[in-house]
PDB file of C-alpha atoms and ligand atoms in Angstrom:
ATOM      1  CA  MET A   1     -78.522 -77.551 -77.817  1.00  0.00           C
ATOM      2  CA  TYR A   2     -82.146 -77.136 -77.354  1.00  0.00           C
ATOM      3  CA  LEU A   3     -85.549 -78.899 -78.050  1.00  0.00           C
ATOM      4  CA  LYS A   4     -87.149 -77.287 -81.407  1.00  0.00           C
ATOM      5  CA  GLN A   5     -89.717 -79.296 -82.480  1.00  0.00           C
ATOM      6  CA  ILE A   6     -92.405 -82.627 -81.720  1.00  0.00           C
ATOM      7  CA  THR A   7     -94.346 -83.901 -84.240  1.00  0.00           C
ATOM      8  CA  ILE A   8     -96.947 -86.498 -83.244  1.00  0.00           C
ATOM      9  CA  HIS A   9     -98.952 -88.313 -85.730  1.00  0.00           C
ATOM     10  CA  GLY A  10    -101.042 -91.575 -85.130  1.00  0.00           C
ATOM     11  CA  PHE A  11     -99.785 -91.792 -81.924  1.00  0.00           C
ATOM     12  CA  LYS A  12    -102.075 -92.551 -79.101  1.00  0.00           C
ATOM     13  CA  SER A  13    -104.420 -89.750 -78.925  1.00  0.00           C
ATOM     14  CA  PHE A  14    -102.617 -88.141 -81.363  1.00  0.00           C
ATOM     15  CA  ALA A  15    -104.818 -88.869 -84.947  1.00  0.00           C
ATOM     16  CA  ASP A  16    -104.202 -86.038 -86.751  1.00  0.00           C
ATOM     17  CA  LYS A  17    -100.593 -84.343 -86.902  1.00  0.00           C
ATOM     18  CA  ALA A  18     -99.816 -82.429 -84.093  1.00  0.00           C
ATOM     19  CA  ASN A  19     -96.744 -79.953 -83.861  1.00  0.00           C
ATOM     20  CA  LEU A  20     -95.631 -78.589 -81.344  1.00  0.00           C
ATOM     21  CA  GLU A  21     -92.465 -75.870 -81.446  1.00  0.00           C
ATOM     22  CA  PHE A  22     -90.704 -74.871 -78.405  1.00  0.00           C
ATOM     23  CA  LEU A  23     -89.078 -71.764 -77.416  1.00  0.00           C
ATOM     24  CA  PRO A  24     -85.456 -70.858 -78.434  1.00  0.00           C
ATOM     25  CA  PRO A  25     -83.379 -69.500 -75.760  1.00  0.00           C
ATOM     26  CA  ASP A  26     -83.667 -65.613 -74.995  1.00  0.00           C
ATOM     27  CA  ALA A  27     -81.051 -63.121 -76.081  1.00  0.00           C
ATOM     28  CA  SER A  28     -78.925 -63.937 -73.061  1.00  0.00           C
ATOM     29  CA  GLY A  29     -79.074 -67.885 -73.052  1.00  0.00           C
ATOM     30  CA  ARG A  30     -81.243 -68.841 -70.871  1.00  0.00           C
ATOM     31  CA  LEU A  31     -83.769 -71.768 -71.959  1.00  0.00           C
ATOM     32  CA  PRO A  32     -87.547 -70.917 -71.427  1.00  0.00           C
ATOM     33  CA  THR A  33     -90.101 -73.230 -69.373  1.00  0.00           C
ATOM     34  CA  ILE A  34     -92.394 -74.609 -71.282  1.00  0.00           C
ATOM     35  CA  GLY A  35     -96.017 -76.021 -69.504  1.00  0.00           C
ATOM     36  CA  ILE A  36     -98.429 -78.047 -71.261  1.00  0.00           C
ATOM     37  CA  VAL A  37    -101.895 -77.368 -69.738  1.00  0.00           C
ATOM     38  CA  GLY A  38    -105.051 -79.028 -70.467  1.00  0.00           C
ATOM     39  CA  PRO A  39    -107.893 -81.268 -68.703  1.00  0.00           C
ATOM     40  CA  ASN A  40    -107.543 -84.473 -67.582  1.00  0.00           C
ATOM     41  CA  GLY A  41    -106.905 -87.197 -70.150  1.00  0.00           C
ATOM     42  CA  SER A  42    -106.383 -84.561 -72.576  1.00  0.00           C
ATOM     43  CA  GLY A  43    -103.022 -86.108 -73.439  1.00  0.00           C
ATOM     44  CA  LYS A  44    -100.348 -83.923 -71.852  1.00  0.00           C
ATOM     45  CA  SER A  45     -98.672 -87.148 -70.552  1.00  0.00           C
ATOM     46  CA  ASN A  46     -98.901 -88.788 -74.052  1.00  0.00           C
ATOM     47  CA  VAL A  47     -96.532 -85.888 -74.944  1.00  0.00           C
ATOM     48  CA  ALA A  48     -94.042 -86.890 -72.506  1.00  0.00           C
ATOM     49  CA  ASP A  49     -94.197 -90.703 -73.608  1.00  0.00           C
ATOM     50  CA  ALA A  50     -93.872 -89.665 -77.183  1.00  0.00           C
ATOM     51  CA  VAL A  51     -90.652 -87.969 -76.178  1.00  0.00           C
ATOM     52  CA  ARG A  52     -89.452 -91.111 -74.322  1.00  0.00           C
ATOM     53  CA  TRP A  53     -90.472 -93.158 -77.247  1.00  0.00           C
ATOM     54  CA  VAL A  54     -89.051 -91.269 -80.091  1.00  0.00           C
ATOM     55  CA  LEU A  55     -85.299 -91.503 -78.007  1.00  0.00           C
ATOM     56  CA  GLY A  56     -85.599 -95.477 -78.157  1.00  0.00           C
ATOM     57  CA  GLU A  57     -87.541 -96.195 -75.403  1.00  0.00           C
ATOM     58  CA  GLN A  58     -88.011-100.424 -75.276  1.00  0.00           C
ATOM     59  CA  SER A  59     -90.278-100.642 -72.736  1.00  0.00           C
ATOM     60  CA  VAL A  60     -94.007-100.930 -73.434  1.00  0.00           C
ATOM     61  CA  LYS A  61     -94.925-100.187 -69.458  1.00  0.00           C
ATOM     62  CA  VAL A  62     -92.875 -97.213 -69.453  1.00  0.00           C
ATOM     63  CA  VAL A  63     -95.254 -95.736 -72.257  1.00  0.00           C
ATOM     64  CA  ARG A  64     -98.342 -96.675 -70.356  1.00  0.00           C
ATOM     65  CA  GLY A  65     -99.064 -99.512 -72.940  1.00  0.00           C
ATOM     66  CA  LYS A  66     -99.715-102.976 -72.669  1.00  0.00           C
ATOM     67  CA  LYS A  67     -97.976-104.590 -76.051  1.00  0.00           C
ATOM     68  CA  SER A  68     -96.455-102.042 -78.616  1.00  0.00           C
ATOM     69  CA  GLU A  69     -99.346-101.195 -80.870  1.00  0.00           C
ATOM     70  CA  ASP A  70    -101.016 -99.623 -78.161  1.00  0.00           C
ATOM     71  CA  VAL A  71     -99.102 -96.942 -78.953  1.00  0.00           C
ATOM     72  CA  ILE A  72    -100.829 -96.651 -82.230  1.00  0.00           C
ATOM     73  CA  PHE A  73    -104.469 -94.294 -82.248  1.00  0.00           C
ATOM     74  CA  ALA A  74    -106.618 -96.553 -81.754  1.00  0.00           C
ATOM     75  CA  GLY A  75    -109.536 -95.173 -83.152  1.00  0.00           C
ATOM     76  CA  SER A  76    -112.702 -93.435 -81.859  1.00  0.00           C
ATOM     77  CA  GLY A  77    -116.740 -93.467 -82.524  1.00  0.00           C
ATOM     78  CA  LYS A  78    -115.600 -90.782 -85.429  1.00  0.00           C
ATOM     79  CA  ARG A  79    -112.591 -92.298 -86.644  1.00  0.00           C
ATOM     80  CA  ALA A  80    -110.487 -95.199 -88.010  1.00  0.00           C
ATOM     81  CA  ARG A  81    -107.520 -96.099 -86.299  1.00  0.00           C
ATOM     82  CA  SER A  82    -104.535 -95.654 -87.886  1.00  0.00           C
ATOM     83  CA  SER A  83    -102.197 -97.747 -89.116  1.00  0.00           C
ATOM     84  CA  VAL A  84     -98.449 -96.197 -88.108  1.00  0.00           C
ATOM     85  CA  ALA A  85     -97.671 -94.003 -85.342  1.00  0.00           C
ATOM     86  CA  GLU A  86     -95.014 -91.888 -85.842  1.00  0.00           C
ATOM     87  CA  VAL A  87     -93.074 -89.091 -83.874  1.00  0.00           C
ATOM     88  CA  GLU A  88     -90.217 -87.098 -85.080  1.00  0.00           C
ATOM     89  CA  LEU A  89     -87.799 -84.870 -82.372  1.00  0.00           C
ATOM     90  CA  THR A  90     -85.528 -82.080 -83.836  1.00  0.00           C
ATOM     91  CA  VAL A  91     -82.851 -80.751 -81.520  1.00  0.00           C
ATOM     92  CA  VAL A  92     -81.229 -77.524 -82.612  1.00  0.00           C
ATOM     93  CA  ASN A  93     -77.208 -78.995 -82.644  1.00  0.00           C
ATOM     94  CA  ASP A  94     -75.840 -75.153 -82.006  1.00  0.00           C
ATOM     95  CA  ASP A  95     -72.916 -76.121 -79.758  1.00  0.00           C
ATOM     96  CA  ARG A  96     -72.043 -79.709 -81.163  1.00  0.00           C
ATOM     97  CA  ARG A  97     -73.226 -81.334 -78.198  1.00  0.00           C
ATOM     98  CA  ILE A  98     -74.451 -84.035 -80.869  1.00  0.00           C
ATOM     99  CA  PRO A  99     -71.353 -85.095 -82.331  1.00  0.00           C
ATOM    100  CA  ILE A 100     -72.600 -84.854 -86.142  1.00  0.00           C
ATOM    101  CA  ASP A 101     -71.709 -81.828 -88.337  1.00  0.00           C
ATOM    102  CA  SER A 102     -75.370 -80.971 -88.228  1.00  0.00           C
ATOM    103  CA  GLU A 103     -77.159 -78.050 -87.379  1.00  0.00           C
ATOM    104  CA  GLU A 104     -80.541 -79.419 -86.716  1.00  0.00           C
ATOM    105  CA  VAL A 105     -80.473 -82.945 -85.720  1.00  0.00           C
ATOM    106  CA  THR A 106     -83.951 -85.129 -86.354  1.00  0.00           C
ATOM    107  CA  VAL A 107     -84.913 -88.422 -84.390  1.00  0.00           C
ATOM    108  CA  SER A 108     -87.860 -90.206 -85.812  1.00  0.00           C
ATOM    109  CA  ARG A 109     -89.436 -93.449 -85.014  1.00  0.00           C
ATOM    110  CA  ARG A 110     -92.429 -95.080 -86.770  1.00  0.00           C
ATOM    111  CA  LEU A 111     -94.064 -97.847 -85.728  1.00  0.00           C
ATOM    112  CA  TYR A 112     -96.659 -99.922 -88.474  1.00  0.00           C
ATOM    113  CA  ARG A 113     -99.689-102.399 -87.231  1.00  0.00           C
ATOM    114  CA  ASP A 114     -98.007-105.330 -88.574  1.00  0.00           C
ATOM    115  CA  GLY A 115     -95.192-104.772 -86.309  1.00  0.00           C
ATOM    116  CA  GLU A 116     -92.167-103.205 -88.367  1.00  0.00           C
ATOM    117  CA  SER A 117     -90.850-100.162 -86.790  1.00  0.00           C
ATOM    118  CA  GLU A 118     -88.389 -98.087 -88.339  1.00  0.00           C
ATOM    119  CA  TYR A 119     -85.824 -95.295 -87.055  1.00  0.00           C
ATOM    120  CA  LEU A 120     -84.334 -92.686 -88.897  1.00  0.00           C
ATOM    121  CA  LEU A 121     -81.586 -89.732 -88.394  1.00  0.00           C
ATOM    122  CA  ASN A 122     -82.043 -86.787 -90.135  1.00  0.00           C
ATOM    123  CA  HIS A 123     -84.729 -88.174 -92.404  1.00  0.00           C
ATOM    124  CA  LYS A 124     -82.915 -91.450 -93.086  1.00  0.00           C
ATOM    125  CA  ILE A 125     -83.233 -94.787 -91.691  1.00  0.00           C
ATOM    126  CA  THR A 126     -80.734 -96.040 -89.213  1.00  0.00           C
ATOM    127  CA  ARG A 127     -80.339 -98.304 -86.412  1.00  0.00           C
ATOM    128  CA  LEU A 128     -81.673 -97.867 -82.980  1.00  0.00           C
ATOM    129  CA  MET A 129     -78.551 -98.910 -81.890  1.00  0.00           C
ATOM    130  CA  ASP A 130     -76.960 -95.908 -83.965  1.00  0.00           C
ATOM    131  CA  ILE A 131     -79.541 -93.240 -82.502  1.00  0.00           C
ATOM    132  CA  GLN A 132     -78.494 -94.494 -78.745  1.00  0.00           C
ATOM    133  CA  MET A 133     -74.929 -94.040 -79.039  1.00  0.00           C
ATOM    134  CA  MET A 134     -75.649 -90.889 -80.131  1.00  0.00           C
ATOM    135  CA  LEU A 135     -77.898 -89.538 -77.668  1.00  0.00           C
ATOM    136  CA  ALA A 136     -75.742 -91.120 -75.172  1.00  0.00           C
ATOM    137  CA  LYS A 137     -72.395 -89.114 -76.348  1.00  0.00           C
ATOM    138  CA  ALA A 138     -74.713 -86.069 -75.639  1.00  0.00           C
ATOM    139  CA  SER A 139     -75.981 -87.298 -72.282  1.00  0.00           C
ATOM    140  CA  PHE A 140     -79.162 -87.224 -73.663  1.00  0.00           C
ATOM    141  CA  GLY A 141     -81.846 -90.432 -73.803  1.00  0.00           C
ATOM    142  CA  LYS A 142     -84.908 -92.013 -72.736  1.00  0.00           C
ATOM    143  CA  GLU A 143     -82.847 -92.746 -69.454  1.00  0.00           C
ATOM    144  CA  GLY A 144     -81.309 -90.231 -67.056  1.00  0.00           C
ATOM    145  CA  TYR A 145     -82.270 -87.071 -65.859  1.00  0.00           C
ATOM    146  CA  SER A 146     -83.190 -85.939 -69.663  1.00  0.00           C
ATOM    147  CA  VAL A 147     -86.969 -87.141 -69.108  1.00  0.00           C
ATOM    148  CA  ILE A 148     -88.305 -87.321 -65.609  1.00  0.00           C
ATOM    149  CA  GLY A 149     -91.925 -88.665 -65.335  1.00  0.00           C
ATOM    150  CA  GLN A 150     -94.471 -88.451 -62.861  1.00  0.00           C
ATOM    151  CA  GLY A 151     -93.293 -89.798 -59.236  1.00  0.00           C
ATOM    152  CA  GLN A 152     -89.798 -90.323 -60.751  1.00  0.00           C
ATOM    153  CA  ILE A 153     -87.851 -87.961 -58.367  1.00  0.00           C
ATOM    154  CA  ASP A 154     -89.355 -90.104 -55.415  1.00  0.00           C
ATOM    155  CA  ALA A 155     -88.281 -92.947 -56.991  1.00  0.00           C
ATOM    156  CA  ILE A 156     -84.503 -90.914 -57.588  1.00  0.00           C
ATOM    157  CA  LEU A 157     -84.299 -90.281 -53.877  1.00  0.00           C
ATOM    158  CA  THR A 158     -85.647 -93.689 -52.773  1.00  0.00           C
ATOM    159  CA  ALA A 159     -83.387 -95.369 -55.022  1.00  0.00           C
ATOM    160  CA  SER A 160     -80.778 -97.467 -53.915  1.00  0.00           C
ATOM    161  CA  PRO A 161     -77.096 -96.373 -54.648  1.00  0.00           C
ATOM    162  CA  GLU A 162     -76.820 -98.922 -57.877  1.00  0.00           C
ATOM    163  CA  GLU A 163     -79.941 -97.854 -59.293  1.00  0.00           C
ATOM    164  CA  ARG A 164     -79.222 -94.111 -58.615  1.00  0.00           C
ATOM    165  CA  LYS A 165     -76.065 -94.925 -60.397  1.00  0.00           C
ATOM    166  CA  THR A 166     -77.525 -94.507 -63.889  1.00  0.00           C
ATOM    167  CA  PHE A 167     -78.191 -90.697 -63.537  1.00  0.00           C
ATOM    168  CA  PHE A 168     -74.887 -90.463 -62.713  1.00  0.00           C
ATOM    169  CA  ASP A 169     -73.687 -92.644 -65.519  1.00  0.00           C
ATOM    170  CA  GLU A 170     -75.782 -90.050 -67.537  1.00  0.00           C
ATOM    171  CA  ALA A 171     -74.191 -87.027 -66.280  1.00  0.00           C
ATOM    172  CA  THR A 172     -70.769 -88.329 -66.029  1.00  0.00           C
ATOM    173  CA  GLY A 173     -70.544 -89.575 -70.008  1.00  0.00           C
ATOM    174  CA  VAL A 174     -69.734 -92.794 -69.705  1.00  0.00           C
ATOM    175  CA  ARG A 175     -73.142 -94.353 -71.166  1.00  0.00           C
ATOM    176  CA  PRO A 176     -71.723 -94.545 -74.726  1.00  0.00           C
ATOM    177  CA  LEU A 177     -68.578 -96.599 -73.043  1.00  0.00           C
ATOM    178  CA  GLN A 178     -71.054 -98.743 -71.412  1.00  0.00           C
ATOM    179  CA  ILE A 179     -73.101 -99.173 -74.781  1.00  0.00           C
ATOM    180  CA  LYS A 180     -69.862 -99.885 -76.339  1.00  0.00           C
ATOM    181  CA  LYS A 181     -68.948-102.712 -73.475  1.00  0.00           C
ATOM    182  CA  ASP A 182     -72.558-104.667 -73.802  1.00  0.00           C
ATOM    183  CA  GLN A 183     -71.977-104.809 -77.801  1.00  0.00           C
ATOM    184  CA  ALA A 184     -68.493-106.269 -77.231  1.00  0.00           C
ATOM    185  CA  LEU A 185     -69.838-108.538 -74.988  1.00  0.00           C
TER     186      LEU A 185
HETATM  187  P1  LIG B 201    -103.613 -86.395 -66.570  1.00  0.00           P
HETATM  188  O1  LIG B 201    -104.233 -84.780 -66.732  1.00  0.00           O
HETATM  189  O2  LIG B 201    -105.318 -87.137 -66.168  1.00  0.00           O
HETATM  190  O3  LIG B 201    -102.669 -87.273 -66.267  1.00  0.00           O
HETATM  191  P2  LIG B 201    -103.400 -86.481 -69.747  1.00  0.00           P
HETATM  192  O4  LIG B 201    -103.357 -85.322 -70.008  1.00  0.00           O
HETATM  193  O5  LIG B 201    -101.275 -86.355 -69.088  1.00  0.00           O
HETATM  194  O6  LIG B 201    -104.282 -86.479 -68.287  1.00  0.00           O
HETATM  195  P3  LIG B 201    -103.364 -88.926 -71.411  1.00  0.00           P
HETATM  196  O7  LIG B 201    -102.909 -89.724 -70.212  1.00  0.00           O
HETATM  197  O8  LIG B 201    -102.084 -88.190 -71.780  1.00  0.00           O
HETATM  198  O9  LIG B 201    -103.468 -87.476 -70.565  1.00  0.00           O
HETATM  199  O10 LIG B 201    -103.769 -89.068 -72.202  1.00  0.00           O
HETATM  200  C1  LIG B 201    -105.061 -90.021 -71.888  1.00  0.00           C
HETATM  201  C2  LIG B 201    -105.925 -90.345 -73.246  1.00  0.00           C
HETATM  202  O11 LIG B 201    -105.271 -90.849 -73.988  1.00  0.00           O
HETATM  203  C3  LIG B 201    -107.012 -91.212 -73.022  1.00  0.00           C
HETATM  204  O12 LIG B 201    -108.086 -90.242 -73.391  1.00  0.00           O
HETATM  205  C4  LIG B 201    -106.768 -92.220 -73.887  1.00  0.00           C
HETATM  206  O13 LIG B 201    -107.858 -92.967 -74.187  1.00  0.00           O
HETATM  207  C5  LIG B 201    -106.041 -91.742 -74.866  1.00  0.00           C
HETATM  208  N1  LIG B 201    -105.338 -92.800 -75.897  1.00  0.00           N
HETATM  209  C6  LIG B 201    -104.025 -93.477 -75.003  1.00  0.00           C
HETATM  210  N2  LIG B 201    -103.739 -94.195 -75.927  1.00  0.00           N
HETATM  211  C7  LIG B 201    -104.168 -94.201 -77.296  1.00  0.00           C
HETATM  212  C8  LIG B 201    -104.579 -94.878 -78.277  1.00  0.00           C
HETATM  213  N3  LIG B 201    -103.566 -95.474 -78.762  1.00  0.00           N
HETATM  214  N4  LIG B 201    -105.483 -94.729 -79.311  1.00  0.00           N
HETATM  215  C9  LIG B 201    -106.354 -93.837 -79.045  1.00  0.00           C
HETATM  216  N5  LIG B 201    -106.287 -92.787 -77.694  1.00  0.00           N
HETATM  217  C10 LIG B 201    -105.633 -93.337 -76.873  1.00  0.00           C
END
């Protein structure tokens, strides 16, 4: 499984639709390391925020906002603000690590200014819970080690054993069971 593409439209500084395509593994199966470079404030961290957000992040603070609509492009001197933020993330599911019989899996999230929000799985509207469960089964989600933010390495190293457990839970694959338990409770 590898990240193929992220499309960001109306999210934070991405007023225009931006399509980021990532390189596939090389002939020996090694995944490339990809860097995004740009001057200060050009929106590099907004890309990381977009990844967390589309994977279902519920904390506005984690994506560096104060209220949920802060993720929608707020407008500039030359451009009107956007009415919707949309992020779409596509992974190639060649090894079926995501337990869906689909070669590619696309997860999308939209947030409208009126507060309405939508989650989509392979372009069909779905529930956040189903996306969370699917990603947990693939050990891939907004928590754990698939997205490591600035300063988070320090946080992991200095974390208490209880806090550090979240990372191990994702690695050992018990997250789906925890989600089921929470739902049942
Ligand atoms: P640094 O290298 O300093 O960490 P960066 O390249 O990671 O910077 P970001 O923090 O991703 O930059 O981007 C910050 C920019 O995004 C700021 O210019 C900010 O005004 C803009 N921005 C954030 N939210 C919105 C929004 N809702 N609408 C428009 N612009 C936004």
